[in-house]
mmCIF file with all atom_site columns, C-alpha atoms and ligand atoms in Angstrom:
data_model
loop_
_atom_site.group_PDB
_atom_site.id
_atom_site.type_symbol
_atom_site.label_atom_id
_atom_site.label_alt_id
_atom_site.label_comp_id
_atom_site.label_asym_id
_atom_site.label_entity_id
_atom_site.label_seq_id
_atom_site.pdbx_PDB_ins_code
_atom_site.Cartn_x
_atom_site.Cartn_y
_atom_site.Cartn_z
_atom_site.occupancy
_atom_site.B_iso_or_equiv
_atom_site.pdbx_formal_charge
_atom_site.auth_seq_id
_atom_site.auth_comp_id
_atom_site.auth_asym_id
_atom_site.auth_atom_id
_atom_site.pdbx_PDB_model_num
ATOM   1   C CA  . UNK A 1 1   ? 0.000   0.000  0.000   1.00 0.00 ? 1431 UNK A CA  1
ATOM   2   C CA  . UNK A 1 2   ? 1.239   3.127  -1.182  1.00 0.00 ? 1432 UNK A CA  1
ATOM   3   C CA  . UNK A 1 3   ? -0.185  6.826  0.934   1.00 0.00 ? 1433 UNK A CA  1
ATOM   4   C CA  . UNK A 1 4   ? 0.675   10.118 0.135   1.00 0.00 ? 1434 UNK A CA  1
ATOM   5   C CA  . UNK A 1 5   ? -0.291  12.440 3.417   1.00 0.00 ? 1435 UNK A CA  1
ATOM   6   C CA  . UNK A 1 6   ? -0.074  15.731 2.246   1.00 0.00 ? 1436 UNK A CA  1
ATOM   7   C CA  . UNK A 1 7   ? -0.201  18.924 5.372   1.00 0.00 ? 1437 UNK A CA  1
ATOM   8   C CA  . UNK A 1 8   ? -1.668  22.504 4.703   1.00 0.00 ? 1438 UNK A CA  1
ATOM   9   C CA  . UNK A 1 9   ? -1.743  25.531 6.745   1.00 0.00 ? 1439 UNK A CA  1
ATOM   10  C CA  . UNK A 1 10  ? -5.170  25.031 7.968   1.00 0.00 ? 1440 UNK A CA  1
ATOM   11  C CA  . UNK A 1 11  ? -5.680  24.646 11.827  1.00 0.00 ? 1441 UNK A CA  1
ATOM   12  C CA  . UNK A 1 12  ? -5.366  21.287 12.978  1.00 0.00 ? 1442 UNK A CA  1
ATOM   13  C CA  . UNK A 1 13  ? -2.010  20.490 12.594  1.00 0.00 ? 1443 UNK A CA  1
ATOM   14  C CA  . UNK A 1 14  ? -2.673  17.887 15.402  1.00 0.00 ? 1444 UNK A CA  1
ATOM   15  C CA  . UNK A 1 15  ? -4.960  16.161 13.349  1.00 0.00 ? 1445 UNK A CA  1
ATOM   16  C CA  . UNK A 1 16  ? -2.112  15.177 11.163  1.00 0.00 ? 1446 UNK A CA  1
ATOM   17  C CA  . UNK A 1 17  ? 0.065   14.653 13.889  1.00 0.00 ? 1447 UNK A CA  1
ATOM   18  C CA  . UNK A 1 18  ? -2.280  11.720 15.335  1.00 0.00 ? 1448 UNK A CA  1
ATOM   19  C CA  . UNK A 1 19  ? -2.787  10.381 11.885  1.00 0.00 ? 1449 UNK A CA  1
ATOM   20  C CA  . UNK A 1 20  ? 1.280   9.878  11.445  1.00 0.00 ? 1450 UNK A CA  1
ATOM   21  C CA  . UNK A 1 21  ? 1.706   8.451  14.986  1.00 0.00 ? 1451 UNK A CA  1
ATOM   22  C CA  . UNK A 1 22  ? -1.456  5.383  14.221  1.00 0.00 ? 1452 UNK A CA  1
ATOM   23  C CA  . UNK A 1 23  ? 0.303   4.769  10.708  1.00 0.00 ? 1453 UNK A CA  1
ATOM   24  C CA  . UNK A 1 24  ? 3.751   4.480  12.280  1.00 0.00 ? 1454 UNK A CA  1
ATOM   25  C CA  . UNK A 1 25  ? 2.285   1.971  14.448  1.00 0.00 ? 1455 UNK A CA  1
ATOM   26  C CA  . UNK A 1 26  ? 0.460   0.365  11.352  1.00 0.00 ? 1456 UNK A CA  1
ATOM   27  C CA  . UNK A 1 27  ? 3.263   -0.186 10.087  1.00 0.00 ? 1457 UNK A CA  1
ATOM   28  C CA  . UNK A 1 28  ? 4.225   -2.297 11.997  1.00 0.00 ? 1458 UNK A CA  1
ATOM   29  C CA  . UNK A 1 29  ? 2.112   -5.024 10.944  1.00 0.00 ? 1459 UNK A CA  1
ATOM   30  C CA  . UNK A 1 30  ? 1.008   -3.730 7.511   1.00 0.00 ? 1460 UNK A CA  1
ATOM   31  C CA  . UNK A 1 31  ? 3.095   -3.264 4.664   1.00 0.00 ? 1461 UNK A CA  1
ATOM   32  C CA  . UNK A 1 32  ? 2.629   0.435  3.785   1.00 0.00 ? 1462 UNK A CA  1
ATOM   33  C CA  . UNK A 1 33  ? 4.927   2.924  2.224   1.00 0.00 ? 1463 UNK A CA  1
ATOM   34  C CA  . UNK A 1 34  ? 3.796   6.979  2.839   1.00 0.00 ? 1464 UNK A CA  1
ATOM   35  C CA  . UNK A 1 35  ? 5.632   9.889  1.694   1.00 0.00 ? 1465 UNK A CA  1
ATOM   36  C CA  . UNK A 1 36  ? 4.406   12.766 3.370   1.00 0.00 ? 1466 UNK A CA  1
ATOM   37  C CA  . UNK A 1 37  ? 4.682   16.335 1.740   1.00 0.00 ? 1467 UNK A CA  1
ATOM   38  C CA  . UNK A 1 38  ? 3.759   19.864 3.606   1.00 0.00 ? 1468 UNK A CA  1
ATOM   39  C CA  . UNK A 1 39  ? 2.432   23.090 1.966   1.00 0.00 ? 1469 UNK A CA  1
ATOM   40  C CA  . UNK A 1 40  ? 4.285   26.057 2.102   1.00 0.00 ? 1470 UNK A CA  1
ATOM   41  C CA  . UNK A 1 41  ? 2.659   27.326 5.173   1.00 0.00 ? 1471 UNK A CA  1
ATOM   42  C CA  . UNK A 1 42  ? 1.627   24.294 7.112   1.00 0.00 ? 1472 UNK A CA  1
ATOM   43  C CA  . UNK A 1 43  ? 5.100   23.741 9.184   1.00 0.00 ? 1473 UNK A CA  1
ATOM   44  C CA  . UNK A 1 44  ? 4.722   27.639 10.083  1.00 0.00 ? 1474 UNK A CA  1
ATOM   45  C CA  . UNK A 1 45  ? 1.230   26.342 11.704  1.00 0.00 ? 1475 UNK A CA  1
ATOM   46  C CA  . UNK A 1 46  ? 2.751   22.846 12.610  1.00 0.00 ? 1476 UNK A CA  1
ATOM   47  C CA  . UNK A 1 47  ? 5.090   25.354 15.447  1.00 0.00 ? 1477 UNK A CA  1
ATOM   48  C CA  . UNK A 1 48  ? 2.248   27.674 15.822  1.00 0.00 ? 1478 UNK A CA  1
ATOM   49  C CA  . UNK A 1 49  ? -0.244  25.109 17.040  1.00 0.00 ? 1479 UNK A CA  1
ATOM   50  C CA  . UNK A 1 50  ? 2.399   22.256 18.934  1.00 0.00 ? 1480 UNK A CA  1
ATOM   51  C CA  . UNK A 1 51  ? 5.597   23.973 19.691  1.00 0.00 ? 1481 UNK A CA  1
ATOM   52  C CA  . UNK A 1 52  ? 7.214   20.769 18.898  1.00 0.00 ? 1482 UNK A CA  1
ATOM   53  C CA  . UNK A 1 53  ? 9.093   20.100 15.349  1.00 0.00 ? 1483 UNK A CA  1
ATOM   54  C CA  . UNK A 1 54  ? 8.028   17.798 12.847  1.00 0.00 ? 1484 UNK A CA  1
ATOM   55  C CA  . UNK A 1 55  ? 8.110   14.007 13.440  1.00 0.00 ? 1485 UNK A CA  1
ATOM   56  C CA  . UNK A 1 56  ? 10.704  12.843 10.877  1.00 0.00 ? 1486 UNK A CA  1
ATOM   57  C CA  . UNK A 1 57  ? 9.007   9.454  10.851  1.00 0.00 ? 1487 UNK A CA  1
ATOM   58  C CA  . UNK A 1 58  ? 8.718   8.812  7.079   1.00 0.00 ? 1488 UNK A CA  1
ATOM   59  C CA  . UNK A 1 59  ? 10.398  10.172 4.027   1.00 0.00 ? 1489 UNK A CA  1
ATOM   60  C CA  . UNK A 1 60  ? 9.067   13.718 3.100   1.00 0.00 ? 1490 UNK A CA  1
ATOM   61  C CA  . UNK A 1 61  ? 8.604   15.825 0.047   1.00 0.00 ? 1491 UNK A CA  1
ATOM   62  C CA  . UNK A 1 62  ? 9.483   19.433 -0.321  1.00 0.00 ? 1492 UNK A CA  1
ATOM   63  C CA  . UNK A 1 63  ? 6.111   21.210 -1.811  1.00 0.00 ? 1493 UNK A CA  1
ATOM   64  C CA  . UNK A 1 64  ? 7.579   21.988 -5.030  1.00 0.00 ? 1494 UNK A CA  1
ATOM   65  C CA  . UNK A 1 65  ? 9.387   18.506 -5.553  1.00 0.00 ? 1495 UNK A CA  1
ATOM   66  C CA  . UNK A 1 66  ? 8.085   17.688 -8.733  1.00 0.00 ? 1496 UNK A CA  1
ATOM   67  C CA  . UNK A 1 67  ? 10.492  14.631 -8.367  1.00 0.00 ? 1497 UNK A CA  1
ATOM   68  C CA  . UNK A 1 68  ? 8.982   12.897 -5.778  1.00 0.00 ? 1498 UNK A CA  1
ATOM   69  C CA  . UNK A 1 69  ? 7.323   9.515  -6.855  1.00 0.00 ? 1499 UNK A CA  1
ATOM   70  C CA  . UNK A 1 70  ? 3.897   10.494 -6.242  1.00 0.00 ? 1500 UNK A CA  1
ATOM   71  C CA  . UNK A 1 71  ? 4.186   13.483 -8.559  1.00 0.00 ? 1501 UNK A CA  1
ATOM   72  C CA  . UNK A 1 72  ? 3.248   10.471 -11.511 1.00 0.00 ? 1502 UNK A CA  1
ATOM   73  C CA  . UNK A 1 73  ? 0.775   8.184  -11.616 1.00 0.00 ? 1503 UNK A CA  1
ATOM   74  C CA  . UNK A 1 74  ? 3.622   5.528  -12.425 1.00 0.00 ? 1504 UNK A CA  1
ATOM   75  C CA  . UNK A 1 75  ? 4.966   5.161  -8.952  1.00 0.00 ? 1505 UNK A CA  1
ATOM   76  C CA  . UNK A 1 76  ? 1.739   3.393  -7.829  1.00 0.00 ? 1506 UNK A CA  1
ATOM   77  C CA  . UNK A 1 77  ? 0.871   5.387  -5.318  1.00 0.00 ? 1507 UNK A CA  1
ATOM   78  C CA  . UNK A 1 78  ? -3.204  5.275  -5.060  1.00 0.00 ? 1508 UNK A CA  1
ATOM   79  C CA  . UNK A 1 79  ? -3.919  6.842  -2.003  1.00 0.00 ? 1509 UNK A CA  1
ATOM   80  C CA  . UNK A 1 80  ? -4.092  10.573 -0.174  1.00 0.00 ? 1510 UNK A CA  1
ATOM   81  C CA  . UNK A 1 81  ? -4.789  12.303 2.703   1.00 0.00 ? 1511 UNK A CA  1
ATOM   82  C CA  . UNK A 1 82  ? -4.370  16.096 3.069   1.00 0.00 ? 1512 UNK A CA  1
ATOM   83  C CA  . UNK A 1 83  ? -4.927  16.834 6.518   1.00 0.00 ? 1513 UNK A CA  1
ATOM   84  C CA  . UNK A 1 84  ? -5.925  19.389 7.827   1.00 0.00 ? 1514 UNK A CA  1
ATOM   85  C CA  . UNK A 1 85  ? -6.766  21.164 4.366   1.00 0.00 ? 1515 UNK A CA  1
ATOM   86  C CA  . UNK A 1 86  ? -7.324  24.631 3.831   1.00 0.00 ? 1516 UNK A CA  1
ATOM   87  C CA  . UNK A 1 87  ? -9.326  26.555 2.055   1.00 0.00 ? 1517 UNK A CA  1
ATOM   88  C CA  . UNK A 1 88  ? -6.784  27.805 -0.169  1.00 0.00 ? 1518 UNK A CA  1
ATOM   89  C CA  . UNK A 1 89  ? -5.955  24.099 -1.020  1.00 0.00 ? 1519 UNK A CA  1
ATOM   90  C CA  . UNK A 1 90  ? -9.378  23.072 -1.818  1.00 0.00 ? 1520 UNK A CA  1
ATOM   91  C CA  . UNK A 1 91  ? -9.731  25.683 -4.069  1.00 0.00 ? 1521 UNK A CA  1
ATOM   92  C CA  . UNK A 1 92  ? -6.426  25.195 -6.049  1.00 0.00 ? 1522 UNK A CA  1
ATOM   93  C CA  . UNK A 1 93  ? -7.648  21.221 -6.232  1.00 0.00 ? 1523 UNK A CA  1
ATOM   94  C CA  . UNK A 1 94  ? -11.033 22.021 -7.690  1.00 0.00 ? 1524 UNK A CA  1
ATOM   95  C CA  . UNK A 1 95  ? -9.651  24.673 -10.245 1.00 0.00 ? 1525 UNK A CA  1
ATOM   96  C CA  . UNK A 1 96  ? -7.332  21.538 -11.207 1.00 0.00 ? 1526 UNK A CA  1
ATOM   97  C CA  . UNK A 1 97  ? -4.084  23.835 -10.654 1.00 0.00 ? 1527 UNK A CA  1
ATOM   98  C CA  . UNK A 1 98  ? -1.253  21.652 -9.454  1.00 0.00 ? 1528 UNK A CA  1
ATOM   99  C CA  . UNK A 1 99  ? 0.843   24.633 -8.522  1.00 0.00 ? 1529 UNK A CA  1
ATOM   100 C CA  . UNK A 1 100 ? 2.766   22.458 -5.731  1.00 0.00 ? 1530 UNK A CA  1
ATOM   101 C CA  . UNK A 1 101 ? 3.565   18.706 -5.392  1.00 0.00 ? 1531 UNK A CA  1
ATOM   102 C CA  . UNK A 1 102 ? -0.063  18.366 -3.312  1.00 0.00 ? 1532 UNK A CA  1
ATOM   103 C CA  . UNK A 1 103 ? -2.313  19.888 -5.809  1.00 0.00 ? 1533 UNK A CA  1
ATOM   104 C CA  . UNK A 1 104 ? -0.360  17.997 -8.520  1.00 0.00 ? 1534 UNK A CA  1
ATOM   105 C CA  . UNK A 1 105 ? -0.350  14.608 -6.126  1.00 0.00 ? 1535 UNK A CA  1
ATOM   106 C CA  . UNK A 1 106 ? -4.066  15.544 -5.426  1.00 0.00 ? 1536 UNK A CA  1
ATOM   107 C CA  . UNK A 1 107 ? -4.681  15.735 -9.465  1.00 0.00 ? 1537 UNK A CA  1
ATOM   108 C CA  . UNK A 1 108 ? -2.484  12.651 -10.018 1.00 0.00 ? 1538 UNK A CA  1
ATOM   109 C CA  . UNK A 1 109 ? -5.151  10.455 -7.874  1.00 0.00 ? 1539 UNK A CA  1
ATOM   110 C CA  . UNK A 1 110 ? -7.919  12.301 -9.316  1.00 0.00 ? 1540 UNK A CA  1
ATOM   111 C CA  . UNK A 1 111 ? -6.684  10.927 -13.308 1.00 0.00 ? 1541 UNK A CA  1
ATOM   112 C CA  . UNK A 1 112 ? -5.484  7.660  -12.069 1.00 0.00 ? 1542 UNK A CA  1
ATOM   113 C CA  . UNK A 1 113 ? -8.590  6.666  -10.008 1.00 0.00 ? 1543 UNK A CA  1
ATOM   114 C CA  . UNK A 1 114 ? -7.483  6.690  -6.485  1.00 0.00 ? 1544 UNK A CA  1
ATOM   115 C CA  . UNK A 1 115 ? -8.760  7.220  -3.368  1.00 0.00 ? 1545 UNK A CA  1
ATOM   116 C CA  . UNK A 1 116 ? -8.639  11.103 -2.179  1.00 0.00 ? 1546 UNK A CA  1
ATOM   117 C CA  . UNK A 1 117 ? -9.238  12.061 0.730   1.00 0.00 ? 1547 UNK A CA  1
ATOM   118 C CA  . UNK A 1 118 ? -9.426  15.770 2.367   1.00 0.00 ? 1548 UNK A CA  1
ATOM   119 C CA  . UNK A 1 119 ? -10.353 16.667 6.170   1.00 0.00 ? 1549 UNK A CA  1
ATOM   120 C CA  . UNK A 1 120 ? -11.164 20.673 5.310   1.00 0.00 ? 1550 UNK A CA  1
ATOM   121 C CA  . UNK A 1 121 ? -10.610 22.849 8.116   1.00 0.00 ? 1551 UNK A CA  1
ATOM   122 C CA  . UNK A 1 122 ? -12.383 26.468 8.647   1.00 0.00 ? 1552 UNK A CA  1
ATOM   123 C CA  . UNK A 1 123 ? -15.751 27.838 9.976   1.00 0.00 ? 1553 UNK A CA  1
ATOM   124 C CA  . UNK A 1 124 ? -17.665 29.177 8.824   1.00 0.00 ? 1554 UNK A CA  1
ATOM   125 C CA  . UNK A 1 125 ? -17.853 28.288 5.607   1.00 0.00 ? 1555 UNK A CA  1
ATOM   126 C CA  . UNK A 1 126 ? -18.832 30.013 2.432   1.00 0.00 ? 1556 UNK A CA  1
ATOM   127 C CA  . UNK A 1 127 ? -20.671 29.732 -0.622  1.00 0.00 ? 1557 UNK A CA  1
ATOM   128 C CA  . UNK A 1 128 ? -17.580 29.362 -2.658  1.00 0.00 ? 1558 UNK A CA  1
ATOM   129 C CA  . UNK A 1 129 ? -15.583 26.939 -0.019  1.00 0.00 ? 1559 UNK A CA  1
ATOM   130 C CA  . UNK A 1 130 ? -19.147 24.398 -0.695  1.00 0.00 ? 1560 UNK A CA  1
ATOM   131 C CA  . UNK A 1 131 ? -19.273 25.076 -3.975  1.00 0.00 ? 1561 UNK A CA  1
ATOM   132 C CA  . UNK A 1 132 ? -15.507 23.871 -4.110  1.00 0.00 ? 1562 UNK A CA  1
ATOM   133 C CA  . UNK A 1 133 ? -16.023 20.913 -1.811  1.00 0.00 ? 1563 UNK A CA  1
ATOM   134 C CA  . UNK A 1 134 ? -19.432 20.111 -3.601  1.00 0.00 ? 1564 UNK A CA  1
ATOM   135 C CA  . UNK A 1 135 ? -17.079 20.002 -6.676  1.00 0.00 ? 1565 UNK A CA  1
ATOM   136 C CA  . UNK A 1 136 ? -14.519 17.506 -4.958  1.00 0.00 ? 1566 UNK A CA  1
ATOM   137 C CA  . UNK A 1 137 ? -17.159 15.583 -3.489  1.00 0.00 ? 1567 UNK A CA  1
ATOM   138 C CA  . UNK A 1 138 ? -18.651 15.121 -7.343  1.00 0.00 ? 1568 UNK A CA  1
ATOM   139 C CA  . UNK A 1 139 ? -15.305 13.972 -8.440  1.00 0.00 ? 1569 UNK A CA  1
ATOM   140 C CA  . UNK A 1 140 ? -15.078 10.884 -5.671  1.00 0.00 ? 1570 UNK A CA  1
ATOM   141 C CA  . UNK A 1 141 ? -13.348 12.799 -2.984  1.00 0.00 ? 1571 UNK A CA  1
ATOM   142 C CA  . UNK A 1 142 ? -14.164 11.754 0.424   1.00 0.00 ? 1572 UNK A CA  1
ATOM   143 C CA  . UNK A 1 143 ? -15.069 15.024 2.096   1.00 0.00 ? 1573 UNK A CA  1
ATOM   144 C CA  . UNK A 1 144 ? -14.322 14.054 5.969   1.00 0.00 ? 1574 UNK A CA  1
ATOM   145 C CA  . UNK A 1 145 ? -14.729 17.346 7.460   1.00 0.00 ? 1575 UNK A CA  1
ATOM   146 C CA  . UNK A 1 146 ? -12.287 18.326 10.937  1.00 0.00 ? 1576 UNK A CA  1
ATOM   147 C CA  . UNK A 1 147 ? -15.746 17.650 12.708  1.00 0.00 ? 1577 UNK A CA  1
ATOM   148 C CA  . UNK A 1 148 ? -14.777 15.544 15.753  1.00 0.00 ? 1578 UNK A CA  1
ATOM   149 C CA  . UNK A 1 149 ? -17.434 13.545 17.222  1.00 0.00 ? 1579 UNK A CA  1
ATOM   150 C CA  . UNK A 1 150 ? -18.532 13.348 21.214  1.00 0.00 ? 1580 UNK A CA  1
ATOM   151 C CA  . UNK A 1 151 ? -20.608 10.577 21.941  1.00 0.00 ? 1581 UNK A CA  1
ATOM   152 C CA  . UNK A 1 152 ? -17.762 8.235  23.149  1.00 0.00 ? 1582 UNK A CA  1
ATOM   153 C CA  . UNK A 1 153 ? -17.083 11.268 25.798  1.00 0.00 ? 1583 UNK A CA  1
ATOM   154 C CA  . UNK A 1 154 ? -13.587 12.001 24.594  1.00 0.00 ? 1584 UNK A CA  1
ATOM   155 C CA  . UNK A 1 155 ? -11.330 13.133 27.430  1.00 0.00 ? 1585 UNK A CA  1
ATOM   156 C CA  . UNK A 1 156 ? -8.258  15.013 26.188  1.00 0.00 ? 1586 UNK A CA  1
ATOM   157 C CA  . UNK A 1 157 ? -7.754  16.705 22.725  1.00 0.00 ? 1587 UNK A CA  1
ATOM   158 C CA  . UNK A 1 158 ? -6.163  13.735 21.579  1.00 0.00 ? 1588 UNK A CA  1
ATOM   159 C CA  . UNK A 1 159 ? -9.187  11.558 22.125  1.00 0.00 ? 1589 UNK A CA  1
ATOM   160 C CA  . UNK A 1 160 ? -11.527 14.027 20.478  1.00 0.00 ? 1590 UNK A CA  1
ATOM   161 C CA  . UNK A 1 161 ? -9.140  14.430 17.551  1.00 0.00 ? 1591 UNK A CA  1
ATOM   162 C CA  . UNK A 1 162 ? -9.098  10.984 16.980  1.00 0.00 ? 1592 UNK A CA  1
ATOM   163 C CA  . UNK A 1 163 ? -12.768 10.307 16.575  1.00 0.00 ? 1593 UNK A CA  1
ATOM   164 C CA  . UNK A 1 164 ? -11.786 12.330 12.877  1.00 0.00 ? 1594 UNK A CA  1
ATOM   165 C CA  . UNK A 1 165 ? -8.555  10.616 12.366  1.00 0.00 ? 1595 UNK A CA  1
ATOM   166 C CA  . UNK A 1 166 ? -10.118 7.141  13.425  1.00 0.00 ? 1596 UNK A CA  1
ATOM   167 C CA  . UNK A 1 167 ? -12.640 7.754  10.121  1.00 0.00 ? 1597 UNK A CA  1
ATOM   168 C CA  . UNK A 1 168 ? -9.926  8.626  7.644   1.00 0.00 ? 1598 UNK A CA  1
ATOM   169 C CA  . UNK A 1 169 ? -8.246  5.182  8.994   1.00 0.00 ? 1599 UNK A CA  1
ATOM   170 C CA  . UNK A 1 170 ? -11.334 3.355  8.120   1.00 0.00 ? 1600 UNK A CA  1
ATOM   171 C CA  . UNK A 1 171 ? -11.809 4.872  4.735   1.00 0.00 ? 1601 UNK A CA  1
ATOM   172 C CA  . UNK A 1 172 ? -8.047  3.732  4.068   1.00 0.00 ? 1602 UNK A CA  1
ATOM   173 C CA  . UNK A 1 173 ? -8.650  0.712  5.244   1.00 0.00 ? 1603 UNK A CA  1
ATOM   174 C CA  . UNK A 1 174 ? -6.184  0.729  8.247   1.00 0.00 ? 1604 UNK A CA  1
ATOM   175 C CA  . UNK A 1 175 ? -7.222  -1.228 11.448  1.00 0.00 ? 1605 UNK A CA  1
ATOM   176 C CA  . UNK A 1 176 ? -6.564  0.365  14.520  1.00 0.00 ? 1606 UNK A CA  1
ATOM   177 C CA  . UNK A 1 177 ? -7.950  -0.635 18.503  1.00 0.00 ? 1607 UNK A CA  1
ATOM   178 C CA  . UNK A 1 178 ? -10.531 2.300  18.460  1.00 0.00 ? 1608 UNK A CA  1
ATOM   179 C CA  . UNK A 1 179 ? -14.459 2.400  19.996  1.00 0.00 ? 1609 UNK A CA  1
ATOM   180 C CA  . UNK A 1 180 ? -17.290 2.042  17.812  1.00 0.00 ? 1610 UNK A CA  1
ATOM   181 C CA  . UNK A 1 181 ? -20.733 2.673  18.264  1.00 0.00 ? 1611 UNK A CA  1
ATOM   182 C CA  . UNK A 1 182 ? -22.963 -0.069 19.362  1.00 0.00 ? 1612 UNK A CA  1
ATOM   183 C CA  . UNK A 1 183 ? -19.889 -2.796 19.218  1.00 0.00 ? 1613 UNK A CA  1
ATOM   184 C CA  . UNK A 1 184 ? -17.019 -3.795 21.689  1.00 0.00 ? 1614 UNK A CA  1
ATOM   185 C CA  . UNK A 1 185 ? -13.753 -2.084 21.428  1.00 0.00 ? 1615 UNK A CA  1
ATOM   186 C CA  . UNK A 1 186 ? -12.417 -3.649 18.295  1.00 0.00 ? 1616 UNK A CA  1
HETATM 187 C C1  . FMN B 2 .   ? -2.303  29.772 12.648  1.00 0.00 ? 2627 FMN B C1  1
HETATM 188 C C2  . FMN B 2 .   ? -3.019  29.738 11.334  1.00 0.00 ? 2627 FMN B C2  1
HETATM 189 C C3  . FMN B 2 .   ? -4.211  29.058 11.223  1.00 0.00 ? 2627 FMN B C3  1
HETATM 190 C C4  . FMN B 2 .   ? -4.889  28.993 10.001  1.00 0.00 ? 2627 FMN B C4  1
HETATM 191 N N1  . FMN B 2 .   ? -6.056  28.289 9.940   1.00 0.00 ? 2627 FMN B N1  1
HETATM 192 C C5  . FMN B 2 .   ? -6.676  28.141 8.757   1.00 0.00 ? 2627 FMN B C5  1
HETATM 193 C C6  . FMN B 2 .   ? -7.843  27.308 8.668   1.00 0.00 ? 2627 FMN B C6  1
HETATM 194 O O1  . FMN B 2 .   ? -8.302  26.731 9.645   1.00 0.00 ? 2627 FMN B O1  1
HETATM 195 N N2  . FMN B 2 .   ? -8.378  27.131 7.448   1.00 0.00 ? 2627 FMN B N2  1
HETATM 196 C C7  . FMN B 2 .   ? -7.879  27.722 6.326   1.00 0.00 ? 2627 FMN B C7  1
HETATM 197 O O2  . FMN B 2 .   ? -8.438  27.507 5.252   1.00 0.00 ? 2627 FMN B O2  1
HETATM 198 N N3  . FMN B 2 .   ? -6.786  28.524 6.383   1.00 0.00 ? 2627 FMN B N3  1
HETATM 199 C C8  . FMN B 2 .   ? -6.169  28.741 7.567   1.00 0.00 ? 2627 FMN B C8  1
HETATM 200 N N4  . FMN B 2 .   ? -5.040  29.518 7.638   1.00 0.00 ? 2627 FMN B N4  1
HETATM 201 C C9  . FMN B 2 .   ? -4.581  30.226 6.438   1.00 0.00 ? 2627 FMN B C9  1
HETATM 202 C C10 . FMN B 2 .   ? -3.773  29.349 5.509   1.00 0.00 ? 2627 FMN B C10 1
HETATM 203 O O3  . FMN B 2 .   ? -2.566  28.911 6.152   1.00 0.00 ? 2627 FMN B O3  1
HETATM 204 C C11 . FMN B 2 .   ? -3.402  30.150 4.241   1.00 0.00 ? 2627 FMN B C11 1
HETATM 205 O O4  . FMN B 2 .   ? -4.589  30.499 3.528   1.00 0.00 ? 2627 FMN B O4  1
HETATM 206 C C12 . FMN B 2 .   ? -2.457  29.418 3.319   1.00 0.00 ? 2627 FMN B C12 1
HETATM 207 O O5  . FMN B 2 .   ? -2.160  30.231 2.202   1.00 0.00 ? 2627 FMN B O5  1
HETATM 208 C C13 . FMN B 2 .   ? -3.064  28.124 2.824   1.00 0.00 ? 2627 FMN B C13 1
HETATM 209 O O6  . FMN B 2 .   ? -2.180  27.565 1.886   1.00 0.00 ? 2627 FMN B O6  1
HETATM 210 P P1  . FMN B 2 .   ? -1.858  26.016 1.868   1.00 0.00 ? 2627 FMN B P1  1
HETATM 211 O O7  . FMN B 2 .   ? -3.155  25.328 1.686   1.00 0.00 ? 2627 FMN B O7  1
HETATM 212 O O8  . FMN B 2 .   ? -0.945  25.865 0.708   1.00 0.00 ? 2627 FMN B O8  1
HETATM 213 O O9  . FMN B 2 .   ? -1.215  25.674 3.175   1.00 0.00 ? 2627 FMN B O9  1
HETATM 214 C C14 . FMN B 2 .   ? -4.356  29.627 8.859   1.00 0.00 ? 2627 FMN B C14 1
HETATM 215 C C15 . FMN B 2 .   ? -3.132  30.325 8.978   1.00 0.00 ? 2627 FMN B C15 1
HETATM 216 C C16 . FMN B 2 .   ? -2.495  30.390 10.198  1.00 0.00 ? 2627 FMN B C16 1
HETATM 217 C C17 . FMN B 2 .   ? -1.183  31.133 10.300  1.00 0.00 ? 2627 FMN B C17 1
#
């Protein structure tokens, strides 16, 4: 399994922060390659938002690498998460720009029939950040809004991000121990 996890400069840089610590562990027992690229701004947030620097866990991508492997559709790589994704992002997607290695990643799934998937970040939103998404959404991306849930009582920030990042692991198809409604910890 090849992932591309792509970071913007939307709020949330935890979210992505959680996602790379449960595929490091998934790892572990799954074979799974991820190159992981950040927008210009999103390490500026990354400090911002967790005063700690950037876990160097698995090879990353400067944003205008046009050399990394999942720049083409022929490295195999057939699935992406940009998380958290901003506004800006989803509207350089939609308008098909590939101005930086995560629109043109984002593009390369799009042609090549991959899975996409975006967590947007920002509230409220407007006409043109739904008309954008509604766009996405047309095209096959999975739209998984930043919209954490509550009804397992989360505890700490972690545990309330990770009712989001638990549903991007399902939709990629990564097992993880996690709650779920009406069932036994699984
Ligand atoms: C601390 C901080 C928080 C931000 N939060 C958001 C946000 O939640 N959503 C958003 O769309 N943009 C947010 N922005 C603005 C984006 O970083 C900015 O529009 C940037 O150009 C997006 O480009 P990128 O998608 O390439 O990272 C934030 C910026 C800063 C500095």
């Amino acid at each position: 399994m090849r992932l591309v996890v792509a970071i913007t400069g939307a709020s949330g840089s935890l979210y992505a922060d959680r996602l790379l610590h449960y595929l490091a562990e998934a790892r572990q027992h799954t074979p799974l390659e991820v190159g992981v690229v950040l927008s210009e701004n999103a390490l500026t947030v990354w400090e911002w938002e967790l005063q700690k620097p950037f876990p160097e866990t698995f090879p990353r991508y400067h944003h205008k690498d046009y050399f990394a492997p999942f720049a083409s559709g022929s490295a195999g790589y057939r699935q992406m998460v940009i998380i958290p994704c901003s506004m800006g992002t989803v509207g350089r997607l939609s308008a098909g720009l590939s101005d930086d290695l995560i629109t043109r990643a984002a593009d390369v799934m799009l042609k090549e029939g991959g899975q996409l998937i975006i967590v947007p970040r920002e509230t409220p939103l407007s006409a043109l950040h739904l008309e954008n998404l509604l766009k996405l959404a047309r095209l096959g991306v999975v739209v998984l809004p930043a919209m954490p849930s509550f009804y397992h009582r989360p505890q700490t920030v972690e545990a309330v991000v990770d009712t989001v990042v638990f549903r991007v692991l399902d939709h990629l198809g990564i097992a993880v121990a996690q709650r779920r409604w009406g069932l036994e910890e699984s």
